[in-house]
Short mmCIF file of C-alpha atoms in Angstrom, two decimals:
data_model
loop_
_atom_site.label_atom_id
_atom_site.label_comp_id
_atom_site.label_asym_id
_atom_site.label_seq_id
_atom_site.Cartn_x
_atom_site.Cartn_y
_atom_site.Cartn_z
CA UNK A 15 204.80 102.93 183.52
CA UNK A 16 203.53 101.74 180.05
CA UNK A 17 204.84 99.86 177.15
CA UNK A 18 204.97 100.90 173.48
CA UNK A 19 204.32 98.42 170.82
CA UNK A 20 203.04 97.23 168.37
CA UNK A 21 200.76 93.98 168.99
CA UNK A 22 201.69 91.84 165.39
CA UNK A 23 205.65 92.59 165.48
CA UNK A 24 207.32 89.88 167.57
CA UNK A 25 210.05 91.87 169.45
CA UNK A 26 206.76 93.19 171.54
CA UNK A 27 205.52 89.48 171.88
CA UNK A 28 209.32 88.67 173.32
CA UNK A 29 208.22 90.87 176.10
CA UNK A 30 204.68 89.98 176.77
CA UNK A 31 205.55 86.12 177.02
CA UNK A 32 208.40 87.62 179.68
CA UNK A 33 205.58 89.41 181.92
CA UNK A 34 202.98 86.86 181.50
CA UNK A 35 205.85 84.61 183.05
CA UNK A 36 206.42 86.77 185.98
CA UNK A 37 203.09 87.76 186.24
CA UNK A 38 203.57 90.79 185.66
CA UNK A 39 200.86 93.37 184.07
CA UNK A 40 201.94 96.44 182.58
CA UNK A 41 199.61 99.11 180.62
CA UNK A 42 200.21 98.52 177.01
CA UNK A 43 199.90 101.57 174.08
CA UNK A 44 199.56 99.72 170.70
CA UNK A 45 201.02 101.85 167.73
CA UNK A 46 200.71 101.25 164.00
CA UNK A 47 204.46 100.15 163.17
CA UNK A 48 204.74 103.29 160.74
CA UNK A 49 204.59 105.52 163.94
CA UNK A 50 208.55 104.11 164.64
CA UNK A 51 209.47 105.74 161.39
CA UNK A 52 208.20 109.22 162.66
CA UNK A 53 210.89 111.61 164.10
CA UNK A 54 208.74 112.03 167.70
CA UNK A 55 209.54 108.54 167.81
CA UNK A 56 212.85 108.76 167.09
CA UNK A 57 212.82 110.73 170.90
CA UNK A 58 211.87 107.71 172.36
CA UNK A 59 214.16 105.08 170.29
CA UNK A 60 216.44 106.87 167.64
CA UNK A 61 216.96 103.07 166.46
CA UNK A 62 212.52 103.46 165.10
CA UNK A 63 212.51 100.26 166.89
CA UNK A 64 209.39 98.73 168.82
CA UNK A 65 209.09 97.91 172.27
CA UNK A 66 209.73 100.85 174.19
CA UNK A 67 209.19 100.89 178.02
CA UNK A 68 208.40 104.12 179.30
CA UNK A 69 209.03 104.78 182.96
CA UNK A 70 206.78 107.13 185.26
CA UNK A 71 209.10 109.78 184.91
CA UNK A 72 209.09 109.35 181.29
CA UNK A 73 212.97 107.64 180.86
CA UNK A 74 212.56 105.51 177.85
CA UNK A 75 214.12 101.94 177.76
CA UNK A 76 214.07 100.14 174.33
CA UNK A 77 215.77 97.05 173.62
CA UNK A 78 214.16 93.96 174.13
CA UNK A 79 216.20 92.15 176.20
CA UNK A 80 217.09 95.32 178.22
CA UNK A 81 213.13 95.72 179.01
CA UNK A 82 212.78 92.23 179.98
CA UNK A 83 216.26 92.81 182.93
CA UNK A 84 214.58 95.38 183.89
CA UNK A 85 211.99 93.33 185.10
CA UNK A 86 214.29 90.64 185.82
CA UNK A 87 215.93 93.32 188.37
CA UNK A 88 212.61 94.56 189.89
CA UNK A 89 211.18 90.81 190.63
CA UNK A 90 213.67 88.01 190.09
CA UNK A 91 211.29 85.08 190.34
CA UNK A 92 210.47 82.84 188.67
CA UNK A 93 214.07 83.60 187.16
CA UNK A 94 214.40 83.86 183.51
CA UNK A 95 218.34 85.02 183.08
CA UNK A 96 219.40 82.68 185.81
CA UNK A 97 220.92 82.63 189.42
CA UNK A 98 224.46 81.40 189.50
CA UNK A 99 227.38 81.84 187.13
CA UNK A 100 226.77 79.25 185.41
CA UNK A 101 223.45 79.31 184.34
CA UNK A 102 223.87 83.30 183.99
CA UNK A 103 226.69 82.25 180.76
CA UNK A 104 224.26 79.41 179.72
CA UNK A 105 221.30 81.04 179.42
CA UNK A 106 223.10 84.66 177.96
CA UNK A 107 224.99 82.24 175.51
CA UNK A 108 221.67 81.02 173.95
CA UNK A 109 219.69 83.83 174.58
CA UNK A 110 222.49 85.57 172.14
CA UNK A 111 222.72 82.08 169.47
CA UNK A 112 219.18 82.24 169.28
CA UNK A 113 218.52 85.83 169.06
CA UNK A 114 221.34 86.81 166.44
CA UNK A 115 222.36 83.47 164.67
CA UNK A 116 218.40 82.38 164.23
CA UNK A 117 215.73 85.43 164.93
CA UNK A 118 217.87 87.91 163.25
CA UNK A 119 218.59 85.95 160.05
CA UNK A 120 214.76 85.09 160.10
CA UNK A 121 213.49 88.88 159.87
CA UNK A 122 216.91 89.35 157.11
CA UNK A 123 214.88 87.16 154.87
CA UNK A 124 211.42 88.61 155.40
CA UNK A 125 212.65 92.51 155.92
CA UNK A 126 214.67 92.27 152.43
CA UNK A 127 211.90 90.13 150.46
CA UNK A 128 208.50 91.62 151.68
CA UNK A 129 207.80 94.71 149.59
CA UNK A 130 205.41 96.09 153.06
CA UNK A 131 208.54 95.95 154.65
CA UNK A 132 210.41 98.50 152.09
CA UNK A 133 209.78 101.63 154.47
CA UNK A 134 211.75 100.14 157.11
CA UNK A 135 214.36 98.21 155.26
CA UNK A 136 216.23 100.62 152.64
CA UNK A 137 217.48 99.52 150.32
CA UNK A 138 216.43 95.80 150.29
CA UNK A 139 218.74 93.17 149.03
CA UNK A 140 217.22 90.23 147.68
CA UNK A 141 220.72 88.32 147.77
CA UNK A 142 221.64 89.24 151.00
CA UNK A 143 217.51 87.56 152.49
CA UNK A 144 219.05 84.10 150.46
CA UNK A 145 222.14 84.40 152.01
CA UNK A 146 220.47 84.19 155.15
CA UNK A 147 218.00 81.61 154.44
CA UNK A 148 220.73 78.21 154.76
CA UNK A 149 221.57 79.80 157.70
CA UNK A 150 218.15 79.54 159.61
CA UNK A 151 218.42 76.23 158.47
CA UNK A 152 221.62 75.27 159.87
CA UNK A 153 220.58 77.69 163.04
CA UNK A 154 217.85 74.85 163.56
CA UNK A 155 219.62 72.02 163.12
CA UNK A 156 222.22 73.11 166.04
CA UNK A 157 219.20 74.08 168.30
CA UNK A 158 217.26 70.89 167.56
CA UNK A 159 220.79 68.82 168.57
CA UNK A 160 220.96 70.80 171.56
CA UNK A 161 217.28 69.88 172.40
CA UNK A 162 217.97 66.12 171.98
CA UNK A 163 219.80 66.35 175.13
CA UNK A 164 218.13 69.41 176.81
CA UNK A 165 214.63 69.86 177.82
CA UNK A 166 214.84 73.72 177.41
CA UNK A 167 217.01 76.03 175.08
CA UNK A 168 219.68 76.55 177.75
CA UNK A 169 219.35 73.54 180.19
CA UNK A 170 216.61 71.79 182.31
CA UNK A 171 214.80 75.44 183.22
CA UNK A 172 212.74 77.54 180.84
CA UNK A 173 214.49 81.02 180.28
CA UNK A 174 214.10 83.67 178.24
CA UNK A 175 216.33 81.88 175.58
CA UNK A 176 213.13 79.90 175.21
CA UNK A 177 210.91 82.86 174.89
CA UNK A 178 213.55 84.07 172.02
CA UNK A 179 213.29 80.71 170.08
CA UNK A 180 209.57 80.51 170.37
CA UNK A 181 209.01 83.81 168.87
CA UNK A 182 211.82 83.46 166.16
CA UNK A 183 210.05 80.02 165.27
CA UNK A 184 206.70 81.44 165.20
CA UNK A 185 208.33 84.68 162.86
CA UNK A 186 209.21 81.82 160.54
CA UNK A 187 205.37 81.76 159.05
CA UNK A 188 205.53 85.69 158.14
CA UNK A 189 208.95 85.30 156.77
CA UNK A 190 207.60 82.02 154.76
CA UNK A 191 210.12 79.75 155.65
CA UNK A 192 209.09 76.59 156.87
CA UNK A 193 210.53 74.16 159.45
CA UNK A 194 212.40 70.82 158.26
CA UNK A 195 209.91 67.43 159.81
CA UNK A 196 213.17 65.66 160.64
CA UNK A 197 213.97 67.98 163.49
CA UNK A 198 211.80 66.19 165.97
CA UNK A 199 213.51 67.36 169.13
CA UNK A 200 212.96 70.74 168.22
CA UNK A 201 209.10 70.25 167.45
CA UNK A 202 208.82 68.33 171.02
CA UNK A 203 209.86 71.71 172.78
CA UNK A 204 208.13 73.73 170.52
CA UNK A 205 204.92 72.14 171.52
CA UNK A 206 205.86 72.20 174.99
CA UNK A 207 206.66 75.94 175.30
CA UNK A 208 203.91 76.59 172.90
CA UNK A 209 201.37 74.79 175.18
CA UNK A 210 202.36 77.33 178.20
CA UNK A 211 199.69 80.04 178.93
CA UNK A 212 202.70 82.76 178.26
CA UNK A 213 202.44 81.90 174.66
CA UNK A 214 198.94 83.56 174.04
CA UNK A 215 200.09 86.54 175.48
CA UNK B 15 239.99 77.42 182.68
CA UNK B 16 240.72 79.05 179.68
CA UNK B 17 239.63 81.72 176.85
CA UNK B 18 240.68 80.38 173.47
CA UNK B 19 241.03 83.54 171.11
CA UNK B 20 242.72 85.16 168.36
CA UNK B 21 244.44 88.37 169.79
CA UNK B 22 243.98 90.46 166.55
CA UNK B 23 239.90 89.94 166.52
CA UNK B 24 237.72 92.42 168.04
CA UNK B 25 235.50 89.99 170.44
CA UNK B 26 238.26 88.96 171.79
CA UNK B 27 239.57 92.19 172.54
CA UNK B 28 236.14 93.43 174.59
CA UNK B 29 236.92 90.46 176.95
CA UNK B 30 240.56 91.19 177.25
CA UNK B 31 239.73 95.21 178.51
CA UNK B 32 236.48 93.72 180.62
CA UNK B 33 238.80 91.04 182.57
CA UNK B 34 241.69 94.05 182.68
CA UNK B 35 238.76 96.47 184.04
CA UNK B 36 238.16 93.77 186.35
CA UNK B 37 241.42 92.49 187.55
CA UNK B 38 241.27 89.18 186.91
CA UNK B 39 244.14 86.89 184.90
CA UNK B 40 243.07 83.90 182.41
CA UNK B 41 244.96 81.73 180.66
CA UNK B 42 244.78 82.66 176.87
CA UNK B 43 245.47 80.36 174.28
CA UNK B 44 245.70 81.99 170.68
CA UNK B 45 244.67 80.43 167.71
CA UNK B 46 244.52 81.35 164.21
CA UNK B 47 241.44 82.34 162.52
CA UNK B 48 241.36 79.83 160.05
CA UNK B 49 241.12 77.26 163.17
CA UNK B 50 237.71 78.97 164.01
CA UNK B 51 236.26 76.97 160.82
CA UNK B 52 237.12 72.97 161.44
CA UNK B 53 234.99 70.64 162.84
CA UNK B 54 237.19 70.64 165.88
CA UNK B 55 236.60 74.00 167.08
CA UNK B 56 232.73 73.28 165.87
CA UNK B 57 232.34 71.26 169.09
CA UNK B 58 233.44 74.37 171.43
CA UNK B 59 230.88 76.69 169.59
CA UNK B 60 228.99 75.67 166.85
CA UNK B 61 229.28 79.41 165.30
CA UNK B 62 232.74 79.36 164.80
CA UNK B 63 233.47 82.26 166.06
CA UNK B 64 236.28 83.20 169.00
CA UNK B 65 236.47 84.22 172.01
CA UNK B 66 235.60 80.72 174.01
CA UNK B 67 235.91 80.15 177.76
CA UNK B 68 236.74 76.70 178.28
CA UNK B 69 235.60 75.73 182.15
CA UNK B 70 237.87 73.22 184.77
CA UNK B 71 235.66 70.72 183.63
CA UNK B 72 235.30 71.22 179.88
CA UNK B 73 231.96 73.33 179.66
CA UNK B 74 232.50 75.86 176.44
CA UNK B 75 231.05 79.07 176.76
CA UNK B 76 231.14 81.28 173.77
CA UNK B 77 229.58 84.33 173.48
CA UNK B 78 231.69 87.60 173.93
CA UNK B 79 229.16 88.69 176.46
CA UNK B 80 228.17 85.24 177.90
CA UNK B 81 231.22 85.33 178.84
CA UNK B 82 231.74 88.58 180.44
CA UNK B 83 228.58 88.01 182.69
CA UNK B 84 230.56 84.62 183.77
CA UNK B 85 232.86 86.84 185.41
CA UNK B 86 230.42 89.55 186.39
CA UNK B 87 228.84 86.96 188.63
CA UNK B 88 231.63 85.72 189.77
CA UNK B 89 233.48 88.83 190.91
CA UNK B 90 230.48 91.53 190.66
CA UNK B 91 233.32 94.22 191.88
CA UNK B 92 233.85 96.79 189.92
CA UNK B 93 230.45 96.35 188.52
CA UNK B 94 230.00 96.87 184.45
CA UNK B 95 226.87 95.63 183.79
CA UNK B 96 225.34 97.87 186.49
CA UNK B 97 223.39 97.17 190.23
CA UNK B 98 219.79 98.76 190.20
CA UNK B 99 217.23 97.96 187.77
CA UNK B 100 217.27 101.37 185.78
CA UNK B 101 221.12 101.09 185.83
CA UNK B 102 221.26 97.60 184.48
CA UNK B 103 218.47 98.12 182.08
CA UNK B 104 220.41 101.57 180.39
CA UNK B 105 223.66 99.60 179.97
CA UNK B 106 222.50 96.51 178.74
CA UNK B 107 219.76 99.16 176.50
CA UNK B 108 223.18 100.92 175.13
CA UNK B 109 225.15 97.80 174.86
CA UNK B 110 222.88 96.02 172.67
CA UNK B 111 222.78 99.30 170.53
CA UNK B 112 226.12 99.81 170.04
CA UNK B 113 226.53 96.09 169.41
CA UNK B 114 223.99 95.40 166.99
CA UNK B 115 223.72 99.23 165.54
CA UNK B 116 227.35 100.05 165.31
CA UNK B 117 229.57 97.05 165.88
CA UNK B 118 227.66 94.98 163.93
CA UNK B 119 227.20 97.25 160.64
CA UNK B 120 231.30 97.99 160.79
CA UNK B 121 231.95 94.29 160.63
CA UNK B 122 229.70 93.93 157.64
CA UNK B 123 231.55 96.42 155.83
CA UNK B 124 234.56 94.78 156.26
CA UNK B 125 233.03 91.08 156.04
CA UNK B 126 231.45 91.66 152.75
CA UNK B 127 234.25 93.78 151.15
CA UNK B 128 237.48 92.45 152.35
CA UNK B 129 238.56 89.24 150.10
CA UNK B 130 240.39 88.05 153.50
CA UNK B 131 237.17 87.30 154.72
CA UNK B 132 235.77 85.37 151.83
CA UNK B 133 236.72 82.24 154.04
CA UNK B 134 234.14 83.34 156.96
CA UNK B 135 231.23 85.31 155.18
CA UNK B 136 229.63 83.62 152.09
CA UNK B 137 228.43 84.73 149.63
CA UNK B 138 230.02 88.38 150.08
CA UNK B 139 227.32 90.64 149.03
CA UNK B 140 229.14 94.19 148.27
CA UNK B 141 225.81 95.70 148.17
CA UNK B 142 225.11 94.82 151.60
CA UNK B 143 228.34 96.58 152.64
CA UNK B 144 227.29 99.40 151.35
CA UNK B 145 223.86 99.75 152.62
CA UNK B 146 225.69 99.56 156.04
CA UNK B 147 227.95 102.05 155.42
CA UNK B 148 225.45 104.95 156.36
CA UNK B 149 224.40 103.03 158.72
CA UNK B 150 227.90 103.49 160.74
CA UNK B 151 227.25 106.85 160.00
CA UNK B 152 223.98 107.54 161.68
CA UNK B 153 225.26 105.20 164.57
CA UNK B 154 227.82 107.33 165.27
CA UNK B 155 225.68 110.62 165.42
CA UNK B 156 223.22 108.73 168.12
CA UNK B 157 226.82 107.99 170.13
CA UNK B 158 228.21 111.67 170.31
CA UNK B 159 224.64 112.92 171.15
CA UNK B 160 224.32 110.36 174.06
CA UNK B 161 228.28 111.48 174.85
CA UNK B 162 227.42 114.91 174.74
CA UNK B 163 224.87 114.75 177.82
CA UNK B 164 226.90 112.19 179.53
CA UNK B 165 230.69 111.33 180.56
CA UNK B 166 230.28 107.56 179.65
CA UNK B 167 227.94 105.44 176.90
CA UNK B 168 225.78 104.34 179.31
CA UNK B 169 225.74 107.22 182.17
CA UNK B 170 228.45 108.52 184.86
CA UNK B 171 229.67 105.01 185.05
CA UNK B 172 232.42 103.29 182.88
CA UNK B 173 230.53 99.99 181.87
CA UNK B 174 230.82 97.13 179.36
CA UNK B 175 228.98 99.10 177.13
CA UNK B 176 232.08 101.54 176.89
CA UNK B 177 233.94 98.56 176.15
CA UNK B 178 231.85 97.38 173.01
CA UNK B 179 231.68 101.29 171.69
CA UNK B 180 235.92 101.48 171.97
CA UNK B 181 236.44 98.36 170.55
CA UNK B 182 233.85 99.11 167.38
CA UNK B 183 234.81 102.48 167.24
CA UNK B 184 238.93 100.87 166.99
CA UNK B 185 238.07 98.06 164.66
CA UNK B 186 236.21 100.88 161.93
CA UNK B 187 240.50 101.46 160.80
CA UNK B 188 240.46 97.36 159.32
CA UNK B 189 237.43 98.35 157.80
CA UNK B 190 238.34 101.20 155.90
CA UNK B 191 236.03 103.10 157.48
CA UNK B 192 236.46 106.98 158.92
CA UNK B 193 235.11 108.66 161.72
CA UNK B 194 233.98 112.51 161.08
CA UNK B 195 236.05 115.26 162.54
CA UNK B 196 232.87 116.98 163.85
CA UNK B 197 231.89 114.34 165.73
CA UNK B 198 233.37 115.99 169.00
CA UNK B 199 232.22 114.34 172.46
CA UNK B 200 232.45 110.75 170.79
CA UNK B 201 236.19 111.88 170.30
CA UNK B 202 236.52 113.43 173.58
CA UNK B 203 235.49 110.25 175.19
CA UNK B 204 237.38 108.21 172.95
CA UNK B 205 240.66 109.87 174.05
CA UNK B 206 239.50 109.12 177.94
CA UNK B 207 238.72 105.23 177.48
CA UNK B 208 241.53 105.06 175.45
CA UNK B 209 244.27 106.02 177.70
CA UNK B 210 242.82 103.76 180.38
CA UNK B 211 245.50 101.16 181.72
CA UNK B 212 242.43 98.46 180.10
CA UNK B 213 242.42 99.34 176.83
CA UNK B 214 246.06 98.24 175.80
CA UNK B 215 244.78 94.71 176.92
#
């Protein structure tokens, strides 16, 4: 089993911080991220999309959050999608806020502004990175409100919706946006979670 | 508990077919769109968007597929988000790519071309349509291939992943958008998902 990435990109980061959590080790193959554009790539993830999980028989999993259940699956603890019901909808519900109200609208404004990022983003749309750029802000301000009464993303347990809105913060420096000071909840977890060995991984 | 929806919306739809596939009755109320943007409905799901499960006790969850797991967990019989790791890590893998590589890109093209949705997407960017437009395309070619080697999206199993690709491939008509005639197994399984009892739901 080995995992293709590529180390700087933060989808592959999403996954490390996963492992490291579960203490899991799996062989990692770093790839420049114009090797996703290539059509022997496009075998392994027609979407030209790092990370890919390759499995001993060679069955290729991309997808993020499909890598991460599949280790979820293979050793549930320490659980990072929850245990009952409950927690399952909490922590999917923010794991999915995070990933396509926050993350997503992060890499719109740096995919679309970036000129390095012009072989994977065709045609870029300078309006359309602006148009996303109030919405990271208002993004934060509902996470930061649900942090004021939460000491994790989706409740009292770190889960993988943390590991989403770690990364997406972090993603913020490339994309050269920059956090508002007044959300102080949100910079209270993001020191917390950031102080975790996962983080460096 | 309740779902609080509009009944012409897509999202809504997936959970209506996943609860049909399942067997289990909700209470629905139906609201109009418009609703989905007051302050109001801003306290059951700060996105504004519909479907929302409201629990016994008053806990929102929103989320189409938040939402679904709720009831996966709950009742895991039939099972459609799969039981072994390599069967829950291909349908959440083909999920997520038919949500955010197919699903996604047709609402665009409707969101940022339709003046009825000036309300819920601004600015509308018509260039950003566009740019999704072959996007739907390529999307679709990735679909029939995967069809072509296997009876369902996401293997021999119906899953929720079937449920996304009907409802996306259903809601390309609002969007003005056609799908090519040679595109043969995606229409072959189109006509089988269709005519389950589910999919009038």
């Amino acid at each position: 089993m080995k995992i293709i990435e590529t180390n700087t990109a933060p989808n592959p980061r999403r996954v490390r911080i996963f492992l490291a959590e579960k203490n899991i080790s799996v062989l990692i193959e770093n790839i420049d991220l114009g090797v996703t554009n290539t059509a022997d790539f496009a075998k392994l993830n027609p979407a030209g999309r790092v990370p890919v999980l390759v499995l001993d028989d060679g069955t290729p999993i991309s997808e993020t959050i499909a890598i991460c259940r599949y280790f979820e699956a293979l050793q549930p603890e320490p659980s990072l999608f929850g245990g009952d019901p409950l927690a399952i909808a909490t922590i999917e519900m923010w794991q999915r806020r995070v990933e396509m109200g926050l993350f997503y609208q992060i890499s719109q404004v740096l995919r679309h502004l970036n000129p390095k990022m012009a072989p994977y983003e065709q045609p870029q749309i300078p309006e359309w990175a602006e148009a996303n750029r109030p919405r990271v802000g208002a993004a934060l301000e509902i996470l930061d409100t649900q942090l004021s009464r939460s000491r994790y993303v989706a409740g009292d347990s770190y889960s993988v919706a943390d590991i989403t809105a770690l990364v997406a913060l972090d993603f913020m420096k490339p994309a050269r946006l920059t956090r508002p000071d007044h959300l102080v909840h949100l910079a209270r977890w993001h020191e917390e979670v950031s102080a975790r060995q996962s983080a460096k991984a």
